Short mmCIF file of C-alpha atoms and ligand atoms in Angstrom, two decimals:
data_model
loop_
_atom_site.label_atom_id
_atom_site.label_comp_id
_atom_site.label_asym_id
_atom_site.label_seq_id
_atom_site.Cartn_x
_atom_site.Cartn_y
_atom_site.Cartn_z
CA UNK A 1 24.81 8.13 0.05
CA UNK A 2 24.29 5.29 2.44
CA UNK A 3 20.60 4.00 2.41
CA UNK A 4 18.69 3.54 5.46
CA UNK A 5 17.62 0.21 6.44
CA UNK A 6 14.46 -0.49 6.93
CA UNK A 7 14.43 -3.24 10.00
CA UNK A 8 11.51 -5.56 9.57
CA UNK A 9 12.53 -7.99 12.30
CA UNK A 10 12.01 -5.06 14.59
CA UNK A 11 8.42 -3.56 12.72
CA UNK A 12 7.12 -7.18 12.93
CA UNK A 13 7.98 -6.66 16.62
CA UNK A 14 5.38 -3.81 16.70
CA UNK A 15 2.77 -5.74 14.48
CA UNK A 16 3.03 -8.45 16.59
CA UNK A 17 2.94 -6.15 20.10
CA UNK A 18 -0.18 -4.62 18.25
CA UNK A 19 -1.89 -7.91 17.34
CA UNK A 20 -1.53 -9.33 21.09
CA UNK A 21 -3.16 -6.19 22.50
CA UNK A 22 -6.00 -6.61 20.34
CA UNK A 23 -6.39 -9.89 21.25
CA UNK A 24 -6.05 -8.90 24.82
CA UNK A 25 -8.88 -6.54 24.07
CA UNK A 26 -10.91 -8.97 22.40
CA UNK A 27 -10.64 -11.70 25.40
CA UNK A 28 -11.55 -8.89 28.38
CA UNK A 29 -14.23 -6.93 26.44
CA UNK A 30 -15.80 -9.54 24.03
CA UNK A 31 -14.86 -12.64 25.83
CA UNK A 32 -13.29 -13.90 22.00
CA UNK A 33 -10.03 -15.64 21.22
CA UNK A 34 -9.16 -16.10 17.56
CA UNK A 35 -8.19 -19.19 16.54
CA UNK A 36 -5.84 -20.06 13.59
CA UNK A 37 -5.50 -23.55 11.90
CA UNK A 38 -2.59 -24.87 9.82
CA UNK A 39 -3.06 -27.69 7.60
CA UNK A 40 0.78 -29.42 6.71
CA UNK A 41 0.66 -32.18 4.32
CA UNK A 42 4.13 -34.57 4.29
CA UNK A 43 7.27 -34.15 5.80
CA UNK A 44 8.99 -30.96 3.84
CA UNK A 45 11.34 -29.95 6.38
CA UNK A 46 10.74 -26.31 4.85
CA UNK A 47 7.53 -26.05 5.45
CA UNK A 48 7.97 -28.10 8.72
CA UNK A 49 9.94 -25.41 10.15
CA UNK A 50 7.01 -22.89 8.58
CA UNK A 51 4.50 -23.94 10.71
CA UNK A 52 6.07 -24.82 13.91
CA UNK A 53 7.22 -20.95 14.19
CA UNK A 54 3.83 -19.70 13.09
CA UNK A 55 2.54 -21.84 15.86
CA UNK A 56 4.56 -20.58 18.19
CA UNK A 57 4.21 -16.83 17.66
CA UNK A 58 0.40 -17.47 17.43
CA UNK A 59 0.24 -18.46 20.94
CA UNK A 60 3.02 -15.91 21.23
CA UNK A 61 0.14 -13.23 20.57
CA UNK A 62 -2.63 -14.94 22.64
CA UNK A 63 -4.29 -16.62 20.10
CA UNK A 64 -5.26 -20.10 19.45
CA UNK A 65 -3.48 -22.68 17.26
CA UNK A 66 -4.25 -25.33 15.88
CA UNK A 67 -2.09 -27.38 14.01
CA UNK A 68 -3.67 -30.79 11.50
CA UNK A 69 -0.29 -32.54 10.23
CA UNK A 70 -1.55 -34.92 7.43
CA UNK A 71 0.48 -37.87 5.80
CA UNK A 72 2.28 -37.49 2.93
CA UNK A 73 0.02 -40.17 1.12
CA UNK A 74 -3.21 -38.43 2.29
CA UNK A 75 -5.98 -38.44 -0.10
CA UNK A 76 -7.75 -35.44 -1.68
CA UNK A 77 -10.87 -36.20 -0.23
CA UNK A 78 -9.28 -36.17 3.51
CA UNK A 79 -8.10 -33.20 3.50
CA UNK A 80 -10.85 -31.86 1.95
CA UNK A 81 -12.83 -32.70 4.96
CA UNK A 82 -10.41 -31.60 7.37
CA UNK A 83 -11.10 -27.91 5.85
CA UNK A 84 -14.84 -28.80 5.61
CA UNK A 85 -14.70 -29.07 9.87
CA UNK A 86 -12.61 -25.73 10.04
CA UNK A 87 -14.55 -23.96 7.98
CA UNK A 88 -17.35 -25.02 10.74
CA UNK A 89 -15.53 -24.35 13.73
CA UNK A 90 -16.61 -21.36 15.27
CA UNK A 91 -13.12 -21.67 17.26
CA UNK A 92 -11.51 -21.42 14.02
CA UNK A 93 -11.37 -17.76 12.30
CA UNK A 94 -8.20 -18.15 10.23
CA UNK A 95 -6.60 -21.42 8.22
CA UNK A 96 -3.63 -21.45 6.26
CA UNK A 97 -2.95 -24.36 3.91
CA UNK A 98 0.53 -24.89 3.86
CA UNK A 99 2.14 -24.91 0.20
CA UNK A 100 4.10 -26.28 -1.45
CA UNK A 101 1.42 -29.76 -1.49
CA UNK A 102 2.36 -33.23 -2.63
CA UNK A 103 1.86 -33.55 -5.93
CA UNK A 104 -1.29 -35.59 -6.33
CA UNK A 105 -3.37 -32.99 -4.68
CA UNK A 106 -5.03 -30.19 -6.20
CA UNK A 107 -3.64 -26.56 -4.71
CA UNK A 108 -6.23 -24.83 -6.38
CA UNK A 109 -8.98 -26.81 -5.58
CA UNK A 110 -7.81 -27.40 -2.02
CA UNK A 111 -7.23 -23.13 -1.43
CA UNK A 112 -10.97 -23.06 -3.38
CA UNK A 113 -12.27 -25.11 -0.34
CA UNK A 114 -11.30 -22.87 2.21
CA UNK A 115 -14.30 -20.60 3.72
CA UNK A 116 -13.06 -16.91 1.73
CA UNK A 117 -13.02 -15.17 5.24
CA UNK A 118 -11.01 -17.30 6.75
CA UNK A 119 -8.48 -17.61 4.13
CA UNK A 120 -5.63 -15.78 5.96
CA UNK A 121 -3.16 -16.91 2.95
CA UNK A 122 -5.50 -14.49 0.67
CA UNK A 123 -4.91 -17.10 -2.32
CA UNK A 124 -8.96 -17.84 -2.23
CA UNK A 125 -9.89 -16.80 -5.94
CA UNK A 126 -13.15 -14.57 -3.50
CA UNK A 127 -10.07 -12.53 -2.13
CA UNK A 128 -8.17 -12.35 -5.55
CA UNK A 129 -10.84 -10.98 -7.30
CA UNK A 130 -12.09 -8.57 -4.52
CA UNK A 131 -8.52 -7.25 -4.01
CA UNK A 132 -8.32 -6.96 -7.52
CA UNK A 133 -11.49 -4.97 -7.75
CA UNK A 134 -10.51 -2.48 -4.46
CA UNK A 135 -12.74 -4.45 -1.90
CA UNK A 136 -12.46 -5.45 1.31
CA UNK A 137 -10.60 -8.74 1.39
CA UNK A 138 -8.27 -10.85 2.94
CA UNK A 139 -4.86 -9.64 1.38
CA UNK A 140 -1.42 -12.33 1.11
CA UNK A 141 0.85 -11.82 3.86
CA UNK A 142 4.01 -11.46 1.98
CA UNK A 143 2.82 -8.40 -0.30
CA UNK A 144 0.47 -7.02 2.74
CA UNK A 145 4.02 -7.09 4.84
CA UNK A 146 6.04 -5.25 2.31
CA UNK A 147 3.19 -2.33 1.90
CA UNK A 148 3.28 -2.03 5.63
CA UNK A 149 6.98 -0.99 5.59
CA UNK A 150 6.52 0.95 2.59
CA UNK A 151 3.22 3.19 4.33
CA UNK A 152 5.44 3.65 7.12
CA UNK A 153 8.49 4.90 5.69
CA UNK A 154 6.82 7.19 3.38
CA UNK A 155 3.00 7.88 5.19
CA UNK A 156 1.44 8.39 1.85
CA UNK A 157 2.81 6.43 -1.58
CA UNK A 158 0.37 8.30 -3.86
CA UNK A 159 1.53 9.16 -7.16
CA UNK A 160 4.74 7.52 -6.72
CA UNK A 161 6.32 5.29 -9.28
CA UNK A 162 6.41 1.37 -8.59
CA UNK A 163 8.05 -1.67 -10.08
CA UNK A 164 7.11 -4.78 -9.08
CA UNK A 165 9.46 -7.25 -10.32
CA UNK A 166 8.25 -10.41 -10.33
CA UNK A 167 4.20 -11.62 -11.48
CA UNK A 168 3.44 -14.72 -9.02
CA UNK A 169 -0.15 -15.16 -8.03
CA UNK A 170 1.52 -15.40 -4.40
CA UNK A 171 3.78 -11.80 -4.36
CA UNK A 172 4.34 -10.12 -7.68
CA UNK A 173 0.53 -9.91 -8.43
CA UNK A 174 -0.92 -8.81 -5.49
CA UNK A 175 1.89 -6.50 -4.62
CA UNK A 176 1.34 -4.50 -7.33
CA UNK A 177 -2.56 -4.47 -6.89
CA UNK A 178 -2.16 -3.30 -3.52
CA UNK A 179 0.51 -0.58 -4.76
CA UNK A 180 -2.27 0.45 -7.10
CA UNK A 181 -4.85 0.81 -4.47
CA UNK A 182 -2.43 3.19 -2.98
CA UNK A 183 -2.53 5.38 -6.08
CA UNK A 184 1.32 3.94 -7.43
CA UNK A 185 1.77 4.17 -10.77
CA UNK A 186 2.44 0.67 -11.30
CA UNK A 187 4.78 -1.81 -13.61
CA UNK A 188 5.21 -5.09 -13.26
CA UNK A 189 8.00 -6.45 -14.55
CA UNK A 190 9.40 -10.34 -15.44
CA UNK A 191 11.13 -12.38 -17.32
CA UNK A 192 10.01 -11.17 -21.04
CA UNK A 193 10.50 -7.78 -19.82
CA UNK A 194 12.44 -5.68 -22.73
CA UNK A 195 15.63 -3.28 -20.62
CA UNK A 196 14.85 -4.58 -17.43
CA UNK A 197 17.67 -2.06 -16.17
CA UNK A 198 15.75 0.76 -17.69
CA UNK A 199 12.64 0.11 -16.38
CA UNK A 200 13.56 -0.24 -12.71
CA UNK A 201 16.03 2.98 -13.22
CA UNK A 202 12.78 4.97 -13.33
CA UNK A 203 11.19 3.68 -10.09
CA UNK A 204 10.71 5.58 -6.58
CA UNK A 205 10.12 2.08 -5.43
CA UNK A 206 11.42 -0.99 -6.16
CA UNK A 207 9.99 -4.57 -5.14
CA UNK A 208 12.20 -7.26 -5.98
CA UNK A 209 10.42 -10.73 -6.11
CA UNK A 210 12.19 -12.98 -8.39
CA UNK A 211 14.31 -15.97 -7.02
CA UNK A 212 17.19 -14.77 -8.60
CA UNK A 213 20.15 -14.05 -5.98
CA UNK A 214 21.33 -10.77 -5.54
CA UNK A 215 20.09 -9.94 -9.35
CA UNK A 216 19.20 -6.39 -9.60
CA UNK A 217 22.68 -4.42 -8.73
CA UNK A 218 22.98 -0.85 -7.42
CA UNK A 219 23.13 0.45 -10.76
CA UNK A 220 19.88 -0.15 -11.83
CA UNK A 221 18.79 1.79 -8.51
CA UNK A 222 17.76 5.81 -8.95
CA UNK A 223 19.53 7.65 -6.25
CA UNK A 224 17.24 7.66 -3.02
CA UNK A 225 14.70 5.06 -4.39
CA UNK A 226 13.02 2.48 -1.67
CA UNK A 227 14.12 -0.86 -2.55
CA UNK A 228 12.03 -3.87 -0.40
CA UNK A 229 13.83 -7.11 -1.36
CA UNK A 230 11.16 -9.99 -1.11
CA UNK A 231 13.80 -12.65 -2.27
CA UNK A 232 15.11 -15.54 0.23
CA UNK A 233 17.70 -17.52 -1.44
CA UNK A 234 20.38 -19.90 0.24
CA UNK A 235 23.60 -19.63 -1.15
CA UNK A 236 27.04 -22.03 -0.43
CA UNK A 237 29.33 -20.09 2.33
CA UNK A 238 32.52 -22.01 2.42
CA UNK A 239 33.76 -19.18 4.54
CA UNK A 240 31.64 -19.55 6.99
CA UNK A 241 32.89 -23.52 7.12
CA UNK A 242 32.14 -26.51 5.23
CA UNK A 243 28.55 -27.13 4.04
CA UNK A 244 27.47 -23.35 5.41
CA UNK A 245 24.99 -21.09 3.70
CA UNK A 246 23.98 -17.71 3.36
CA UNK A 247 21.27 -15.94 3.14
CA UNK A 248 20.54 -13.32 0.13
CA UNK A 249 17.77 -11.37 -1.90
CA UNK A 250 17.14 -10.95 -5.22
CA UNK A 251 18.77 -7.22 -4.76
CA UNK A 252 22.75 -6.93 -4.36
CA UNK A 253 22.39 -5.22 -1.00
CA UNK A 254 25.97 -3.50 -0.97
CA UNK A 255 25.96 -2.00 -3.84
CA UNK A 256 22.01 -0.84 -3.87
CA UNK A 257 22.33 0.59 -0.57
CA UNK A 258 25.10 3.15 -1.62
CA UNK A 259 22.63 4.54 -3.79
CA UNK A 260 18.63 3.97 -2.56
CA UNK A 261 17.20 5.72 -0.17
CA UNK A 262 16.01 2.98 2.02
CA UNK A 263 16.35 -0.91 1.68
CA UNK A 264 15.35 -3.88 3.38
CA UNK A 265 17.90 -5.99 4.41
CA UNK A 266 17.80 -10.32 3.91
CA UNK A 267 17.69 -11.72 6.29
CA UNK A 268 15.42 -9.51 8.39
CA UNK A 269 13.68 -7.57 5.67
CA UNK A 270 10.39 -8.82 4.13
CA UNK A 271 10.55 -12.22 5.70
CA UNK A 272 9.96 -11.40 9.70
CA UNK A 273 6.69 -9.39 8.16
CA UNK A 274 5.07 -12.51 6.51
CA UNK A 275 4.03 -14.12 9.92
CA UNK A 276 3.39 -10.96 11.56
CA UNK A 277 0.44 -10.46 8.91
CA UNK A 278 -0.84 -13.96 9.28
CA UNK A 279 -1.18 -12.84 12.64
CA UNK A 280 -2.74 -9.62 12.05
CA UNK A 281 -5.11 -11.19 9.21
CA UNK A 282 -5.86 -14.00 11.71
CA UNK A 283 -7.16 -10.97 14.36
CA UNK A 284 -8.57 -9.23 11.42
CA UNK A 285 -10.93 -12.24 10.58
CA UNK A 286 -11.83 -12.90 13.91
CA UNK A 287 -13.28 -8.44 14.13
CA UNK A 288 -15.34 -9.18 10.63
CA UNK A 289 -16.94 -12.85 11.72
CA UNK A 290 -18.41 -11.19 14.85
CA UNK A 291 -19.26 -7.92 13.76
CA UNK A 292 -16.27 -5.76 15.14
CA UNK A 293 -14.43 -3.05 13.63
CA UNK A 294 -11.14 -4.02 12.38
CA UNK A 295 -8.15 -2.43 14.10
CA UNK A 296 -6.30 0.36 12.49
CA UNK A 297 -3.49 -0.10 10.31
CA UNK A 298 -3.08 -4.02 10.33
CA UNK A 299 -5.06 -4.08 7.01
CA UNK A 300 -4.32 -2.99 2.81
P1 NDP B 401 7.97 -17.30 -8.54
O1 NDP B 401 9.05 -18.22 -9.02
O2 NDP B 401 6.57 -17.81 -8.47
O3 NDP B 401 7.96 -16.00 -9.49
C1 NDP B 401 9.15 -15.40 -9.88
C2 NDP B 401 8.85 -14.27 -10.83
O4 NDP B 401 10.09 -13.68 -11.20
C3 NDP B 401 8.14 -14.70 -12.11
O5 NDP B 401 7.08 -13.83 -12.39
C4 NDP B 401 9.24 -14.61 -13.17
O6 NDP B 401 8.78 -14.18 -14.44
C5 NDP B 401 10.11 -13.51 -12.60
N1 NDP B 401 11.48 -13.65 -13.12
C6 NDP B 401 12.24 -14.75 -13.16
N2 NDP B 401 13.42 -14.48 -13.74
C7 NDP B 401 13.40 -13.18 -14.07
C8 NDP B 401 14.32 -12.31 -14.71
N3 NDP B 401 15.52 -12.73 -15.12
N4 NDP B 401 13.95 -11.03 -14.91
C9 NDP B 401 12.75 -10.57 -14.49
N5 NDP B 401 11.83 -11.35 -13.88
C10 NDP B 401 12.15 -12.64 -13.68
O7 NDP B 401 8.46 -16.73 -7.14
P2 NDP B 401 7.65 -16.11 -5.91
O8 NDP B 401 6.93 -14.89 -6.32
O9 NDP B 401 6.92 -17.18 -5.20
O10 NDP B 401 8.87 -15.71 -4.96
C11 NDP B 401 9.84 -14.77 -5.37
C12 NDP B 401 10.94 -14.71 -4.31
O11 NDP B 401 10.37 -14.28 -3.09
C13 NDP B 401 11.60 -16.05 -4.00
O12 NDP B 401 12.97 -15.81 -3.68
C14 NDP B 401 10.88 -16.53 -2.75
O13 NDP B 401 11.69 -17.38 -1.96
C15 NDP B 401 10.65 -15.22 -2.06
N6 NDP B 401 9.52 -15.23 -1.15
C16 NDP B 401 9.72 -14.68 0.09
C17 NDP B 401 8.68 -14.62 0.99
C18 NDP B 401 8.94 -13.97 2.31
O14 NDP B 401 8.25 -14.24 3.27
N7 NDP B 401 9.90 -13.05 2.40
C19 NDP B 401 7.36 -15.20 0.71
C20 NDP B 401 7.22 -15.65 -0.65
C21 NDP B 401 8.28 -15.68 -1.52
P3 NDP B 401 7.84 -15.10 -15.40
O15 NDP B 401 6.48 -15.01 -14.79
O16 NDP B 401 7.95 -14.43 -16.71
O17 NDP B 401 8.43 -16.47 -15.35
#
């Protein structure tokens, strides 16, 4: 059995195609343009990289951006007022911290200080607890991404069984509450977990989230399970030349697609999905704050 791939460079395509006609619907019959604001903090060439692409495809998608690149040495308090004025821009419907932060600064206090609507990233402890509790929030892009895939492959998930490998606050966590909330039976899995192997053997879907490269082989994979790999990790690729890399997941993509049903692919998997549901929380924002229904199918 060879699995099919499930192309997320091309379904962010459609998210994104969806997004800008909503926001072409929004300008003509509302006369509104949502506006999304990234805060960078220092110089992490990561990150740098991060934001100038999400700036780009926001414009991309008709939207405004707004980007606030802060010094590396910038004090608590600063940015703490440079959130204080987007949370009071009307302009402004969406802003997105970007992580990791220097270390002298407080993430969670910082991601506390952003208004809960507009808190795109869905790290706001408001959103946490309201996903957590089956409410309408704003839901993290990464784990909002990966259920998008998974709805569309399968239409419904309920009563399927779900590991979650992985328990961030940023994937693992939310992932599996959003899973839930689609009537999964859910495990999550990490590093204490006893026969790891066993546990992901018994799973219609897998959702690898670990950091690990290309850690859960093919045979821990039942025959025609989903497998989304969440996992970017660079690896040496003196074949390629000296001082290449490569890209992998945390799956081992040959030998798990000979025996899932479907698998996402890294690159072009999970990652292309995490802007494209900025984008689409960003529009989503923009509906609640002025009393619009929210378009179908960009939302958990
Ligand atoms: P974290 O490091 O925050 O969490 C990793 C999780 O994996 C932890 O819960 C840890 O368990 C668990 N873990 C570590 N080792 C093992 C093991 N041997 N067996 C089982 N579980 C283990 O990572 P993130 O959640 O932030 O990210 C996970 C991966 O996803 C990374 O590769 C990251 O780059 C990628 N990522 C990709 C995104 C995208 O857009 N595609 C966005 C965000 C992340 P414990 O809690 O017990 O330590």
């Amino acid at each position: 059995m060879s699995a099919q791939v499930i192309d997320g460079k091309a379904f962010a395509a459609k998210v994104r195609a969806q997004v800008a006609t909503e926001v072409g619907k929004l300008a003509t019959e509302h006369d509104l343009v949502p506006g999304l604001a990234v805060v960078l903090v220092g110089e992490d060439p990561a990150s740098q990289v991060y934001v100038r692409s999400k700036g780009k495809m926001t414009v991309e998608v008709g939207m405004k951006s707004v980007e606030h690149r802060l010094d590396d040495d910038t004090t608590e308090a600063a940015l703490l007022d440079v959130i204080k004025s987007l949370n009071e821009d009307p302009t402004i419907h969406g802003i997105l911290v970007q992580l990791p932060l220097p270390k002298h600064l407080n993430e969670d206090l910082v991601i506390g200080s952003i208004d809960p609507a507009k808190d795109v990233d869905g790290f706001h402890i408001s959103n946490v607890g309201l996903l957590g509790t089956g409410q309408k929030s704003m839901v993290p892009c990464t784990p909002l991404g990966c259920l998008m895939m998974l709805r569309d492959h399968h239409g419904s998930l309920s009563g399927m069984d779900a590991v979650v490998i992985g328990r961030s606050n940023i994937v693992g966590k939310p992932m599996a509450q959003l899973l839930l909330g689609d009537s999964c039976t859910v495990t999550i899995a990490h590093s204490r977990t006893k026969d790891l192997p066993d546990v992901v053997r018994r799973a219609d879907i897998v959702v690898a989230a670990v950091g690990r490269p290309e850690m859960v082989p093919g045979d821990w994979i039942k025959p025609g399970a989903t497998v989304i790999d969440v996992g970017i990790n660079r690896l040496d690729a003196p074949e390629k030349g000296e001082g290449k890399t490569r890209l992998v997941g945390d799956v081992h993509y040959e030998s798990a697609a000979a025996v899932a049903g479907a698998i996402t692919p890294v690159p072009g998997g999970v990652g292309p999905m995490t802007i494209a549901c900025l984008l689409a929380n960003t529009l989503t924002a923009c509906c609640r704050a002025n009393g619009l229904p929210e378009p179908e199918g960009l939302t958990a």
